[in-house]
Amino acid sequence: MDGARGSNRDSPREQHPDEDIDARLASVGNAGPSTTLEPLLLANEPGSEDGSSLRQLSTTTSTTTASVLHSNASNSPERWMENAVEALRIGAHADSSSFSGSDEDVDSAFYGFGWLQSMLRQMLNEEDGRGNESAQASEVESDMDDAIEEEEGHFFDPAIPTRHSYLGDIDDIRGGYGRLEDDSECYLPLIAYQGVVLFPGCMIPLRVVNAREREAIEQALVADSPVERLVAIVNIHVTGNYVQLAQVGCTAEIRQLGRSEEGVLNLVAVGRQRIKVDMPRLMQDFHQRQMRALVTVLPDAPPVPVPREFLESQMYWKGWAAKMFDAHHYARKAYTIAQAIIPQVKELVHDPLALSFWLSANLPLIDDVRQSLLEEPTALDRLKALLGHMKDLSVFYCNSCGVHIAKVEDMTVMSEEGSSGVFVNPSGCVHDMITVKGVENANMIGDPQIEHSWFPGYAWIISECRVCGEHLGWCFKAAEKGLKPASFWGLRRSQLTCVAG
């Protein structure tokens, strides 16, 4: 694959009165003989809008109904329900003379009793020689369930992409993670990627085919604690012929590893801590053909909540002033606003630091903005910056020609990581992409391919901008029968600009 997500919002629909009765009927069956059937008669029976006409009829039948029910209290719930409907029907006939409603109301009431009785007789397993009929009905019902299941299909499991099964056989690496001390310095193998900004807590798969990069990974695997299995991931920014290496990056801990017969290293790593690269020393090491960098670990202490006395203006500060320094206040605010942008927001509202990293990685922001968010010194500063960017997220445009591609509201979640995900192709190119339900102004190039699909069960097709021809991403179409959604799109972050519509 030359580089290769779901909230499913059910549209509201009008509920039919019979559906409400079905639900109530089911609840009565589960409750047993102690349940009254009066609510069934008062809830929009045929011929009555509010059940007011039937209320009086129900009252007039109460004496007859009670006598029948008490005499059958020892029966099974199913038999009791049948007798209850029969009692209502008999009682209504017996006491119809005292009912003051119109003839139409009486007819409607009798129709409702008959309807209930008919429904019960279809649902219950009757004992009087109708076992065969019940068995046949069960078979028909089973066939109908199978047909419905086939028609409805099944939804894609968002846990599957996080396994990165397209990498082949990869094994978990034993051993815990040793956190580096804040402001400490150390040498780490350095790997740089264009269009990838790694944040702590986020996952990144790698296919290392370059000899120098393989050497860097091998060094990380045999390094001593606490830098064992750690590499430094930094972003490359390209503007025309100008290439710039970001000074702030993130350490990544190698958690899974596989080796191919060709010597290719397939691995999955997780972002851990922010780092700052010593650029002058890096240039010296680069000229010596060393894929390593001297880095300083940037502090990321969890923010301390502002005392309640300050927030409630009980001290010499006003509450509004105290909130300006409360990361938890901004976390709640950012979490609420993000829910209107991203289909599913991770439940991190009580962890401002983790939420700031997750939102930075999943909001539809361009690389330069995400890099600036990574460089923010504290969770409070990052959350404030995020709130400033959220108001401008509405429409995706092609980064090259400016044509409209998709709407932010069309974003969908196809991975447990979120609406954004990082994947790697067979050539080792790493792509950070956003998944959406549909796009505009995009052409599909070539035939669907199953091999190396980042979403097993889906075939991928390369997608290009219809106007400028730049590589936008991929269209994923279900290759398995009944798999939902039937299709979605993965758009490369580096090829998108997201602004207010």
PDB file of C-alpha atoms in Angstrom, residues 24 118 196-197 233 255 260 296 300 384 397:
ATOM      1  CA  ARG A  24     -44.778  -2.165  27.573  1.00  0.00           C
ATOM      2  CA  SER A 118     -53.739 -11.630  19.299  1.00  0.00           C
ATOM      3  CA  VAL A 196       4.417  13.112  11.668  1.00  0.00           C
ATOM      4  CA  VAL A 197       4.222  14.870  15.043  1.00  0.00           C
ATOM      5  CA  ILE A 233      11.085  10.930  16.882  1.00  0.00           C
ATOM      6  CA  ARG A 255       6.942  -2.229  22.496  1.00  0.00           C
ATOM      7  CA  SER A 260      11.717 -10.164   8.138  1.00  0.00           C
ATOM      8  CA  THR A 296      17.120  17.199  26.972  1.00  0.00           C
ATOM      9  CA  ASP A 300       5.640  17.585  31.978  1.00  0.00           C
ATOM     10  CA  LYS A 384      -5.453  27.428  26.041  1.00  0.00           C
ATOM     11  CA  TYR A 397      -9.333  21.892   1.853  1.00  0.00           C
TER      12      TYR A 397
END
